[in-house]
């Protein structure tokens, strides 16, 4: 069996076509290309891709919003 490459970037990805219902809290980078229905809190960086959607509040140390956030943003 081949080994699965391990990424040195510990970012979590919520891919396009994925709908997640509930709050998210992360210490590592987070990229959202799908939809999150809930609040998102990140101690690091959040990237919301062009098709990414958050229906809730967003809080992070740094954020790049290319998609849509329906809620308060605190960065």
N, CA, C and O atoms as a GROMACS GRO file, in nm:
protein
  300
    1UNK      N    1   0.083  -0.119   0.000
    1UNK     CA    2   0.000   0.000   0.000
    1UNK      C    3   0.087   0.125   0.000
    1UNK      O    4   0.190   0.129   0.067
    2UNK      N    5   0.046   0.226  -0.076
    2UNK     CA    6   0.119   0.352  -0.079
    2UNK      C    7   0.086   0.436   0.043
    2UNK      O    8  -0.021   0.422   0.103
    3UNK      N    9   0.177   0.523   0.077
    3UNK     CA   10   0.154   0.611   0.190
    3UNK      C   11   0.076   0.733   0.146
    3UNK      O   12   0.090   0.781   0.034
    4UNK      N   13  -0.007   0.782   0.235
    4UNK     CA   14  -0.083   0.904   0.210
    4UNK      C   15   0.006   1.021   0.250
    4UNK      O   16   0.054   1.026   0.363
    5UNK      N   17   0.027   1.116   0.158
    5UNK     CA   18   0.113   1.230   0.193
    5UNK      C   19   0.052   1.314   0.304
    5UNK      O   20  -0.068   1.338   0.307
    6UNK      N   21   0.136   1.356   0.396
    6UNK     CA   22   0.093   1.438   0.507
    6UNK      C   23   0.125   1.583   0.476
    6UNK      O   24   0.240   1.617   0.445
    7UNK      N   25   0.025   1.668   0.484
    7UNK     CA   26   0.043   1.810   0.456
    7UNK      C   27   0.104   1.878   0.578
    7UNK      O   28   0.066   1.850   0.691
    8UNK      N   29   0.199   1.968   0.555
    8UNK     CA   30   0.256   2.044   0.666
    8UNK      C   31   0.163   2.157   0.708
    8UNK      O   32   0.177   2.212   0.817
    9UNK      N   33   0.066   2.191   0.621
    9UNK     CA   34  -0.033   2.293   0.654
    9UNK      C   35  -0.151   2.222   0.720
    9UNK      O   36  -0.215   2.138   0.657
   10UNK      N   37  -0.180   2.256   0.842
   10UNK     CA   38  -0.286   2.188   0.916
   10UNK      C   39  -0.422   2.253   0.896
   10UNK      O   40  -0.505   2.253   0.987
   11UNK      N   41  -0.447   2.309   0.778
   11UNK     CA   42  -0.574   2.374   0.749
   11UNK      C   43  -0.685   2.270   0.734
   11UNK      O   44  -0.662   2.160   0.681
   12UNK      N   45  -0.802   2.305   0.780
   12UNK     CA   46  -0.920   2.222   0.762
   12UNK      C   47  -0.998   2.275   0.643
   12UNK      O   48  -1.016   2.396   0.630
   13UNK      N   49  -1.044   2.186   0.557
   13UNK     CA   50  -1.117   2.225   0.437
   13UNK      C   51  -1.260   2.175   0.445
   13UNK      O   52  -1.284   2.057   0.470
   14UNK      N   53  -1.354   2.265   0.422
   14UNK     CA   54  -1.494   2.229   0.404
   14UNK      C   55  -1.520   2.251   0.256
   14UNK      O   56  -1.535   2.365   0.211
   15UNK      N   57  -1.526   2.143   0.182
   15UNK     CA   58  -1.528   2.148   0.037
   15UNK      C   59  -1.660   2.193  -0.023
   15UNK      O   60  -1.765   2.191   0.041
   16UNK      N   61  -1.651   2.234  -0.150
   16UNK     CA   62  -1.769   2.273  -0.226
   16UNK      C   63  -1.868   2.157  -0.229
   16UNK      O   64  -1.829   2.042  -0.244
   17UNK      N   65  -1.995   2.188  -0.215
   17UNK     CA   66  -2.099   2.086  -0.215
   17UNK      C   67  -2.128   2.029  -0.077
   17UNK      O   68  -2.222   1.951  -0.061
   18UNK      N   69  -2.049   2.067   0.023
   18UNK     CA   70  -2.068   2.020   0.160
   18UNK      C   71  -2.150   2.122   0.238
   18UNK      O   72  -2.124   2.242   0.230
   19UNK      N   73  -2.250   2.074   0.312
   19UNK     CA   74  -2.330   2.160   0.400
   19UNK      C   75  -2.310   2.109   0.542
   19UNK      O   76  -2.339   1.993   0.572
   20UNK      N   77  -2.262   2.197   0.628
   20UNK     CA   78  -2.236   2.161   0.766
   20UNK      C   79  -2.327   2.246   0.854
   20UNK      O   80  -2.326   2.368   0.845
   21UNK      N   81  -2.406   2.180   0.941
   21UNK     CA   82  -2.495   2.252   1.032
   21UNK      C   83  -2.440   2.238   1.173
   21UNK      O   84  -2.425   2.128   1.225
   22UNK      N   85  -2.410   2.353   1.235
   22UNK     CA   86  -2.355   2.355   1.370
   22UNK      C   87  -2.240   2.452   1.378
   22UNK      O   88  -2.189   2.499   1.276
   23UNK      N   89  -2.199   2.482   1.500
   23UNK     CA   90  -2.090   2.576   1.521
   23UNK      C   91  -1.956   2.506   1.502
   23UNK      O   92  -1.943   2.386   1.527
   24UNK      N   93  -1.856   2.583   1.457
   24UNK     CA   94  -1.721   2.531   1.437
   24UNK      C   95  -1.625   2.616   1.518
   24UNK      O   96  -1.636   2.738   1.521
   25UNK      N   97  -1.531   2.550   1.584
   25UNK     CA   98  -1.424   2.619   1.655
   25UNK      C   99  -1.294   2.549   1.619
   25UNK      O  100  -1.285   2.426   1.628
   26UNK      N  101  -1.192   2.627   1.576
   26UNK     CA  102  -1.066   2.568   1.531
   26UNK      C  103  -0.947   2.650   1.579
   26UNK      O  104  -0.955   2.773   1.589
   27UNK      N  105  -0.838   2.582   1.608
   27UNK     CA  106  -0.712   2.648   1.644
   27UNK      C  107  -0.624   2.666   1.520
   27UNK      O  108  -0.532   2.747   1.521
   28UNK      N  109  -0.652   2.590   1.412
   28UNK     CA  110  -0.573   2.592   1.290
   28UNK      C  111  -0.646   2.669   1.181
   28UNK      O  112  -0.762   2.707   1.198
   29UNK      N  113  -0.578   2.693   1.069
   29UNK     CA  114  -0.639   2.760   0.954
   29UNK      C  115  -0.760   2.682   0.906
   29UNK      O  116  -0.767   2.559   0.919
   30UNK      N  117  -0.856   2.754   0.850
   30UNK     CA  118  -0.981   2.695   0.805
   30UNK      C  119  -1.017   2.755   0.670
   30UNK      O  120  -1.017   2.877   0.654
   31UNK      N  121  -1.048   2.669   0.572
   31UNK     CA  122  -1.094   2.716   0.441
   31UNK      C  123  -1.234   2.661   0.418
   31UNK      O  124  -1.259   2.542   0.435
   32UNK      N  125  -1.325   2.750   0.379
   32UNK     CA  126  -1.464   2.711   0.356
   32UNK      C  127  -1.499   2.738   0.210
   32UNK      O  128  -1.502   2.853   0.167
   33UNK      N  129  -1.525   2.631   0.136
   33UNK     CA  130  -1.572   2.642  -0.002
   33UNK      C  131  -1.716   2.593  -0.013
   33UNK      O  132  -1.780   2.610  -0.116
   34UNK      N  133  -1.767   2.533   0.094
   34UNK     CA  134  -1.905   2.485   0.099
   34UNK      C  135  -1.990   2.580   0.182
   34UNK      O  136  -1.966   2.701   0.182
   35UNK      N  137  -2.089   2.526   0.252
   35UNK     CA  138  -2.182   2.606   0.332
   35UNK      C  139  -2.176   2.564   0.478
   35UNK      O  140  -2.181   2.445   0.509
   36UNK      N  141  -2.164   2.662   0.567
   36UNK     CA  142  -2.171   2.637   0.712
   36UNK      C  143  -2.291   2.714   0.765
   36UNK      O  144  -2.300   2.836   0.748
   37UNK      N  145  -2.382   2.642   0.828
   37UNK     CA  146  -2.498   2.704   0.892
   37UNK      C  147  -2.471   2.698   1.042
   37UNK      O  148  -2.501   2.599   1.108
   38UNK      N  149  -2.414   2.805   1.093
   38UNK     CA  150  -2.373   2.812   1.233
   38UNK      C  151  -2.261   2.913   1.247
   38UNK      O  152  -2.216   2.971   1.149
   39UNK      N  153  -2.216   2.933   1.369
   39UNK     CA  154  -2.110   3.028   1.397
   39UNK      C  155  -1.974   2.964   1.376
   39UNK      O  156  -1.956   2.844   1.402
   40UNK      N  157  -1.877   3.043   1.330
   40UNK     CA  158  -1.742   2.993   1.304
   40UNK      C  159  -1.643   3.078   1.382
   40UNK      O  160  -1.641   3.200   1.368
   41UNK      N  161  -1.560   3.012   1.465
   41UNK     CA  162  -1.461   3.081   1.545
   41UNK      C  163  -1.326   3.013   1.521
   41UNK      O  164  -1.314   2.891   1.533
   42UNK      N  165  -1.225   3.094   1.487
   42UNK     CA  166  -1.094   3.038   1.453
   42UNK      C  167  -0.985   3.124   1.517
   42UNK      O  168  -0.988   3.246   1.506
   43UNK      N  169  -0.890   3.060   1.583
   43UNK     CA  170  -0.780   3.132   1.647
   43UNK      C  171  -0.675   3.173   1.544
   43UNK      O  172  -0.586   3.252   1.575
   44UNK      N  173  -0.685   3.122   1.424
   44UNK     CA  174  -0.587   3.148   1.319
   44UNK      C  175  -0.654   3.222   1.203
   44UNK      O  176  -0.713   3.327   1.224
   45UNK      N  177  -0.644   3.168   1.082
   45UNK     CA  178  -0.694   3.234   0.961
   45UNK      C  179  -0.811   3.157   0.900
   45UNK      O  180  -0.811   3.034   0.896
   46UNK      N  181  -0.911   3.231   0.854
   46UNK     CA  182  -1.023   3.172   0.782
   46UNK      C  183  -1.022   3.228   0.640
   46UNK      O  184  -1.010   3.349   0.619
   47UNK      N  185  -1.035   3.138   0.543
   47UNK     CA  186  -1.050   3.178   0.404
   47UNK      C  187  -1.186   3.128   0.358
   47UNK      O  188  -1.216   3.009   0.367
   48UNK      N  189  -1.268   3.218   0.309
   48UNK     CA  190  -1.397   3.178   0.252
   48UNK      C  191  -1.384   3.194   0.102
   48UNK      O  192  -1.372   3.304   0.050
   49UNK      N  193  -1.387   3.080   0.032
   49UNK     CA  194  -1.374   3.080  -0.112
   49UNK      C  195  -1.491   3.147  -0.181
   49UNK      O  196  -1.590   3.182  -0.116
   50UNK      N  197  -1.479   3.166  -0.310
   50UNK     CA  198  -1.580   3.237  -0.388
   50UNK      C  199  -1.719   3.174  -0.374
   50UNK      O  200  -1.818   3.247  -0.372
   51UNK      N  201  -1.727   3.044  -0.365
   51UNK     CA  202  -1.857   2.976  -0.349
   51UNK      C  203  -1.891   2.945  -0.204
   51UNK      O  204  -1.993   2.883  -0.177
   52UNK      N  205  -1.805   2.988  -0.109
   52UNK     CA  206  -1.826   2.959   0.033
   52UNK      C  207  -1.933   3.047   0.094
   52UNK      O  208  -1.948   3.164   0.058
   53UNK      N  209  -2.008   2.989   0.189
   53UNK     CA  210  -2.118   3.060   0.255
   53UNK      C  211  -2.113   3.028   0.404
   53UNK      O  212  -2.100   2.912   0.443
   54UNK      N  213  -2.125   3.132   0.487
   54UNK     CA  214  -2.145   3.113   0.631
   54UNK      C  215  -2.274   3.184   0.667
   54UNK      O  216  -2.289   3.304   0.643
   55UNK      N  217  -2.367   3.109   0.725
   55UNK     CA  218  -2.492   3.165   0.776
   55UNK      C  219  -2.480   3.166   0.927
   55UNK      O  220  -2.532   3.078   0.996
   56UNK      N  221  -2.412   3.268   0.978
   56UNK     CA  222  -2.385   3.281   1.121
   56UNK      C  223  -2.274   3.382   1.140
   56UNK      O  224  -2.230   3.446   1.045
   57UNK      N  225  -2.228   3.396   1.264
   57UNK     CA  226  -2.122   3.491   1.295
   57UNK      C  227  -1.986   3.430   1.268
   57UNK      O  228  -1.966   3.309   1.279
   58UNK      N  229  -1.891   3.516   1.232
   58UNK     CA  230  -1.754   3.476   1.200
   58UNK      C  231  -1.659   3.552   1.290
   58UNK      O  232  -1.666   3.674   1.300
   59UNK      N  233  -1.569   3.479   1.358
   59UNK     CA  234  -1.469   3.542   1.443
   59UNK      C  235  -1.336   3.473   1.420
   59UNK      O  236  -1.326   3.351   1.429
   60UNK      N  237  -1.232   3.553   1.388
   60UNK     CA  238  -1.099   3.495   1.368
   60UNK      C  239  -0.991   3.601   1.383
   60UNK      O  240  -1.019   3.720   1.389
   61UNK      N  241  -0.866   3.554   1.389
   61UNK     CA  242  -0.753   3.645   1.397
   61UNK      C  243  -0.731   3.715   1.263
   61UNK      O  244  -0.689   3.830   1.259
   62UNK      N  245  -0.761   3.645   1.153
   62UNK     CA  246  -0.744   3.700   1.018
   62UNK      C  247  -0.844   3.631   0.927
   62UNK      O  248  -0.866   3.511   0.940
   63UNK      N  249  -0.906   3.706   0.835
   63UNK     CA  250  -0.999   3.642   0.743
   63UNK      C  251  -0.993   3.704   0.604
   63UNK      O  252  -0.973   3.825   0.589
   64UNK      N  253  -1.011   3.619   0.504
   64UNK     CA  254  -1.024   3.660   0.364
   64UNK      C  255  -1.161   3.612   0.318
   64UNK      O  256  -1.185   3.491   0.311
   65UNK      N  257  -1.249   3.705   0.287
   65UNK     CA  258  -1.385   3.669   0.248
   65UNK      C  259  -1.403   3.697   0.100
   65UNK      O  260  -1.406   3.812   0.057
   66UNK      N  261  -1.416   3.590   0.022
   66UNK     CA  262  -1.447   3.601  -0.120
   66UNK      C  263  -1.589   3.553  -0.148
   66UNK      O  264  -1.644   3.579  -0.254
   67UNK      N  265  -1.648   3.484  -0.051
   67UNK     CA  266  -1.783   3.430  -0.064
   67UNK      C  267  -1.883   3.519   0.010
   67UNK      O  268  -1.878   3.642  -0.003
   68UNK      N  269  -1.974   3.458   0.086
   68UNK     CA  270  -2.084   3.529   0.149
   68UNK      C  271  -2.092   3.495   0.298
   68UNK      O  272  -2.084   3.378   0.337
   69UNK      N  273  -2.108   3.598   0.381
   69UNK     CA  274  -2.130   3.580   0.524
   69UNK      C  275  -2.258   3.652   0.561
   69UNK      O  276  -2.271   3.772   0.538
   70UNK      N  277  -2.354   3.578   0.618
   70UNK     CA  278  -2.477   3.637   0.668
   70UNK      C  279  -2.466   3.635   0.820
   70UNK      O  280  -2.500   3.535   0.884
   71UNK      N  281  -2.419   3.743   0.877
   71UNK     CA  282  -2.395   3.751   1.020
   71UNK      C  283  -2.287   3.854   1.047
   71UNK      O  284  -2.244   3.924   0.957
   72UNK      N  285  -2.245   3.861   1.171
   72UNK     CA  286  -2.141   3.957   1.211
   72UNK      C  287  -2.003   3.900   1.183
   72UNK      O  288  -1.981   3.780   1.198
   73UNK      N  289  -1.911   3.986   1.143
   73UNK     CA  290  -1.772   3.946   1.120
   73UNK      C  291  -1.685   4.022   1.218
   73UNK      O  292  -1.691   4.144   1.227
   74UNK      N  293  -1.604   3.947   1.292
   74UNK     CA  294  -1.509   4.010   1.386
   74UNK      C  295  -1.372   3.948   1.363
   74UNK      O  296  -1.347   3.833   1.399
   75UNK      N  297  -1.283   4.026   1.302
   75UNK     CA  298  -1.149   3.978   1.270
   75UNK      C  299  -1.045   4.071   1.328
   75UNK      O  300  -0.925   4.048   1.312
   0.00000   0.00000   0.00000
